Short mmCIF file of C-alpha atoms and ligand atoms in Angstrom, two decimals:
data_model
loop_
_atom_site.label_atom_id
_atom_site.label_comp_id
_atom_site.label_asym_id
_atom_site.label_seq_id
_atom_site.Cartn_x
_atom_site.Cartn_y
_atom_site.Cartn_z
CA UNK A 1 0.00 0.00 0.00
CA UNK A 2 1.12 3.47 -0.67
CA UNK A 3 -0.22 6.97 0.60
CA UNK A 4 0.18 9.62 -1.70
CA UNK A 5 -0.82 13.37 -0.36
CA UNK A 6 -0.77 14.90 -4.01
CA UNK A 7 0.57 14.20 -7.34
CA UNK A 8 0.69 16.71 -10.55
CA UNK A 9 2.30 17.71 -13.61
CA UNK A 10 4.41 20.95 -13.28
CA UNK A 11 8.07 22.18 -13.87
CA UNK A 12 11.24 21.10 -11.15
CA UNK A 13 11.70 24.39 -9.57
CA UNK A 14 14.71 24.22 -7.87
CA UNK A 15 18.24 22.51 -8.20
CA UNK A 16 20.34 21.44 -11.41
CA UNK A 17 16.91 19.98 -13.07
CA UNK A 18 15.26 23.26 -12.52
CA UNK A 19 12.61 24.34 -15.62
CA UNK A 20 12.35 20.47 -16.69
CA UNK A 21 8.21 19.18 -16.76
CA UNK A 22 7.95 16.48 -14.16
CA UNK A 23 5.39 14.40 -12.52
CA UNK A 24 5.60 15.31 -9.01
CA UNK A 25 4.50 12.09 -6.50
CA UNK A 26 4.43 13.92 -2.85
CA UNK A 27 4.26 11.14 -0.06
CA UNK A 28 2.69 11.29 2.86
CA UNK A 29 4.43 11.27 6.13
CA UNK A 30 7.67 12.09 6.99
CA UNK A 31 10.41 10.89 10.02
CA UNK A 32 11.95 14.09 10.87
CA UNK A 33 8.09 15.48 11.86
CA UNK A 34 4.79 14.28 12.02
CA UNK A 35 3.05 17.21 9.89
CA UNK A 36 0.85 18.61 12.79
CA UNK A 37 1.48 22.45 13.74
CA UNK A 38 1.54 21.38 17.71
CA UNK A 39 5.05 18.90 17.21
CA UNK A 40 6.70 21.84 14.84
CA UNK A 41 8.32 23.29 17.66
CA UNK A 42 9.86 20.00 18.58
CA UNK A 43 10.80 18.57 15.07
CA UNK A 44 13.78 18.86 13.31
CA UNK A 45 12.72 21.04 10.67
CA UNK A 46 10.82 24.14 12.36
CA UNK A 47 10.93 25.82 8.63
CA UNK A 48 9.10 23.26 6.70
CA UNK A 49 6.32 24.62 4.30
CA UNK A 50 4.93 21.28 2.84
CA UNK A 51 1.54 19.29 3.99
CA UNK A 52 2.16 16.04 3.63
CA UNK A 53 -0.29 14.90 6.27
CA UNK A 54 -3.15 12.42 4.71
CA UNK A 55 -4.03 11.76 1.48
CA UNK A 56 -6.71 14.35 0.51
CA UNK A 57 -4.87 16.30 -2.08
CA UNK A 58 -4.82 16.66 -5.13
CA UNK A 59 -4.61 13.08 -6.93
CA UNK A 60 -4.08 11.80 -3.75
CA UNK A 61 -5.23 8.98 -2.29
CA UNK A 62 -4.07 5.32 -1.31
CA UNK A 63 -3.06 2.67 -3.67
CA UNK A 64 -2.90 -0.74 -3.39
CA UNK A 65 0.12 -1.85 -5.28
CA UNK A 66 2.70 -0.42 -7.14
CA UNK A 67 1.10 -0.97 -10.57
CA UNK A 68 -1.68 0.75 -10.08
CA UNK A 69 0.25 3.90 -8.50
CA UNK A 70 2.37 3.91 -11.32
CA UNK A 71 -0.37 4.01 -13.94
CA UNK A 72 -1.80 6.75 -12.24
CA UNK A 73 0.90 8.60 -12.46
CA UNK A 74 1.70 7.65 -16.05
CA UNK A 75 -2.16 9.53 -16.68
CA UNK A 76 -0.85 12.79 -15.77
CA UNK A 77 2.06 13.02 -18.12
CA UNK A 78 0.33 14.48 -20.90
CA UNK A 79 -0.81 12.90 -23.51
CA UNK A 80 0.02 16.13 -25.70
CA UNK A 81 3.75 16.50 -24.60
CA UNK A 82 5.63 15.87 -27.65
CA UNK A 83 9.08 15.77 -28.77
CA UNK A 84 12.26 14.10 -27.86
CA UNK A 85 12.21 13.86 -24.33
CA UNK A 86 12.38 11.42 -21.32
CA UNK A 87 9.04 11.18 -18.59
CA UNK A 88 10.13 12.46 -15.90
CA UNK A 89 9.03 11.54 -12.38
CA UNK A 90 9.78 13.34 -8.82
CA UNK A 91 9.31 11.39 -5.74
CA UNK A 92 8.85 13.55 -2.78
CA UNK A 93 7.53 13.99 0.34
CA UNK A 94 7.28 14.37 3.19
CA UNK A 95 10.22 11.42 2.84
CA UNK A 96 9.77 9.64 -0.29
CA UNK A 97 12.36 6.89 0.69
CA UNK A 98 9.97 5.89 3.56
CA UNK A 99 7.65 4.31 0.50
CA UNK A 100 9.21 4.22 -3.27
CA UNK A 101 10.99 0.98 -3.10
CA UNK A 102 12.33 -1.21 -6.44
CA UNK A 103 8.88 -2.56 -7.01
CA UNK A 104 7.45 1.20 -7.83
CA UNK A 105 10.85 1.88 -8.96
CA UNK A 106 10.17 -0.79 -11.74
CA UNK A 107 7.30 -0.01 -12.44
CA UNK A 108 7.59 3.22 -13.31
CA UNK A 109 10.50 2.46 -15.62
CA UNK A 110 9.10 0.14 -17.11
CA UNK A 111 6.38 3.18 -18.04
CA UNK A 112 9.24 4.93 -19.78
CA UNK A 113 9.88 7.22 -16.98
CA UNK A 114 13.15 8.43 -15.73
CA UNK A 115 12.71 8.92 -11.31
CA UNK A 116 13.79 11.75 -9.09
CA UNK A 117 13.55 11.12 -5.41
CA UNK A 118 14.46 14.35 -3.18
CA UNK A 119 15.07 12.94 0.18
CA UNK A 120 16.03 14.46 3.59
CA UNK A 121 19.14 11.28 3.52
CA UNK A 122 18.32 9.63 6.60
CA UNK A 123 17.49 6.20 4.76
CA UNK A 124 19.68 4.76 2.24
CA UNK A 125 17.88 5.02 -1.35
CA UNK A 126 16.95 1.77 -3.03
CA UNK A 127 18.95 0.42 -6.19
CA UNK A 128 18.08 2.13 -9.65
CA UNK A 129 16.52 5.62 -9.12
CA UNK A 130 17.87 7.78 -11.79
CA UNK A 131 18.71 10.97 -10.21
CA UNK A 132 19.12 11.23 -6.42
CA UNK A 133 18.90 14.98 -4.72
CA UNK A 134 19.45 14.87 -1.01
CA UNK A 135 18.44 17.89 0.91
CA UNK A 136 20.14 17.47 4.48
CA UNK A 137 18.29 18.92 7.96
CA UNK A 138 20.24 19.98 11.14
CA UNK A 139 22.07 17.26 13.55
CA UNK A 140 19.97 14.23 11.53
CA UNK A 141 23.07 11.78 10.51
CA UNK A 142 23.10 10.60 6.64
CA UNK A 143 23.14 7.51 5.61
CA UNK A 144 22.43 8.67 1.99
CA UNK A 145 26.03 9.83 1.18
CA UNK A 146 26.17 9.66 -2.81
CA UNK A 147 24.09 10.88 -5.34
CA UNK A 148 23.58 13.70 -8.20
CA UNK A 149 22.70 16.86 -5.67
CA UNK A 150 23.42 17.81 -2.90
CA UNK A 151 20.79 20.52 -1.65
CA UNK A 152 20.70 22.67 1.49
CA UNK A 153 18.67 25.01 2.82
CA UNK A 154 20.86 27.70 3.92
CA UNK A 155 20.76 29.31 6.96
CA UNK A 156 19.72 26.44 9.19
CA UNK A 157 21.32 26.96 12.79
CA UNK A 158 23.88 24.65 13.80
CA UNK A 159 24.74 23.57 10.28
CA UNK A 160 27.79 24.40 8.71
CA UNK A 161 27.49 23.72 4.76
CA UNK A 162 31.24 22.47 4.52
CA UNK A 163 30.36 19.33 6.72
CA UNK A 164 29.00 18.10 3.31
CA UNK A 165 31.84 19.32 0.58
CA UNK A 166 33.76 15.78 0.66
CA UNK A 167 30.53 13.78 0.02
CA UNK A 168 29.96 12.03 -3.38
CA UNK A 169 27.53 14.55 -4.95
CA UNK A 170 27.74 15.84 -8.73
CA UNK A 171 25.88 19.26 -7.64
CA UNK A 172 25.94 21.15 -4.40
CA UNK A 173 23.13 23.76 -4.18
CA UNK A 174 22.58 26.36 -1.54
CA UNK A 175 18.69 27.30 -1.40
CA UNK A 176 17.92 30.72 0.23
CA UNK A 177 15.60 29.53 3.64
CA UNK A 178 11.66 30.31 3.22
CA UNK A 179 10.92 32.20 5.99
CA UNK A 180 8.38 29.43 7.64
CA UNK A 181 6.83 30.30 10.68
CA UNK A 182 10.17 28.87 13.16
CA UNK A 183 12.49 29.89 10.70
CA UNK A 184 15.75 30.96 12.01
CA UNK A 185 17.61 34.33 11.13
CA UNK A 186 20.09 35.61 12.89
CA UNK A 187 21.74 38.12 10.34
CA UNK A 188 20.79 39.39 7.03
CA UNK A 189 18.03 38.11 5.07
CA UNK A 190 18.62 34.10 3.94
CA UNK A 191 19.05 35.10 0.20
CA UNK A 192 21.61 37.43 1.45
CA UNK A 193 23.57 34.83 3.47
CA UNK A 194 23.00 32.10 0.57
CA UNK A 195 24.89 34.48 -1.97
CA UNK A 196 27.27 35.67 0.28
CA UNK A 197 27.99 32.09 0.76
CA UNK A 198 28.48 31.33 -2.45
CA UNK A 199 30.39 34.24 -3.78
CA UNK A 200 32.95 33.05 -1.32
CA UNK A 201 32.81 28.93 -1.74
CA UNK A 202 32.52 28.47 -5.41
CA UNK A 203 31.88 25.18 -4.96
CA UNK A 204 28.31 25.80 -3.84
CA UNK A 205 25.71 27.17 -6.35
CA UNK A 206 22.50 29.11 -5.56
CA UNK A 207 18.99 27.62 -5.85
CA UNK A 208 16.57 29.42 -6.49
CA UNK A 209 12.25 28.23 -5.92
CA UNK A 210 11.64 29.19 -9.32
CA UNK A 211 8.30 27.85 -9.08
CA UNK A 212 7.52 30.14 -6.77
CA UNK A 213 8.94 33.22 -8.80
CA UNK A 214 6.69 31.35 -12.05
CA UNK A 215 3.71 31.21 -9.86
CA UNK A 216 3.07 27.76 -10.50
CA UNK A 217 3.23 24.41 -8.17
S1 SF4 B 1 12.45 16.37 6.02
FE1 SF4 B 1 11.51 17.77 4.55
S2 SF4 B 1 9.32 17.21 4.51
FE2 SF4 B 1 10.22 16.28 6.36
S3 SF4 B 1 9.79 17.78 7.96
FE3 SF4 B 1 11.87 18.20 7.17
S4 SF4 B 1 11.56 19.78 5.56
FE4 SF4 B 1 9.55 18.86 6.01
#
């Protein structure tokens, strides 16, 4: 069984994939909070801005088996995208790696897709996902050390981004922090900080929420 909060067809907004259409799969749950305003102050991630609690969004809902998740989300790829490219799939959450596993991850290759996961690293990824993004929070240890982006959301107190510099990652993106309610700031505004940063260690680039700037999902 698999709980999915929402799914839809948009653009990536952020990272090195940024502008591409995608599928976006948003899980429910997540381990680093449970989703309810009345834990946020507890949680490791006071500044998250996703609901990922239940299954009532859009194209949400429960599914029984990975088949039948996978052909729903092959039905929202449309059928009028044309051209050469690759489906595209993002697997978020919430944490994703909580649910997709190689049975999904099959199945939606075997759709023609190519899958994204964007995880928070605290569980290793399953074997065969295309394009890994892992988006560390605060003191939580990784055990997702590899992939194709590294993503951080930049300030976050107590973390310093060059903890992460020797990991196996292609990319290494610094996002600018939403300013959440619990969001911490101790000096500057975040996009200042995140450029500052990156002006001075080249190795990071900025990410930007271009969604957000496009006004869509
Ligand atoms: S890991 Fe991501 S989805 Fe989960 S609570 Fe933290 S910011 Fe939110």
């Amino acid at each position: 069984m698999y709980s999915v909060k929402e799914a839809f067809y948009t653009l990536q907004g952020e990272g090195a994939q940024a502008g591409r259409a995608s599928v976006f799969c948003r899980f429910t749950g997540c381990n680093l909070w449970s989703g309810r305003e009345r834990d946020r102050a507890g949680s490791q991630c006071t500044f998250c801005d996703t609901d990922f609690v239940g299954t009532d969004g859009q194209n949400g809902g429960q599914f029984a088996d990975a088949a039948t998740l996978a052909s729903h989300l092959e039905r929202l790829w449309p059928m009028t995208a044309s051209g050469r490219h690759r489906r595209y799939v993002v697997f978020t959450g919430g944490e994703p790696l909580l649910q997709l596993d190689k049975t999904l991850i099959e199945a939606m290759h075997a759709r023609g897709f190519e899958i994204a996961v964007e995880t928070n690293g605290t569980l290793p990824a399953p074997a065969g996902i295309d394009w890994i993004c892992v988006s560390p929070k605060r003191d939580n240890a990784l055990r997702q050390t590899q992939g194709d982006e590294l993503k951080l959301v930049h300030p976050q107190a107590g973390v310093d981004p060059q903890t992460f510099v020797e990991l196996n990652f292609t990319h290494f993106f610094l996002q600018p922090m939403d300013l959440a309610p619990g969001a911490i700031v101790t000096d500057g505004s975040p996009m200042e900080a995140t450029v500052d940063y990156c002006m001075h260690h080249p190795q990071w680039r900025l990410s930007l929420q271009t969604h957000k700037i496009a006004g869509i999902d």
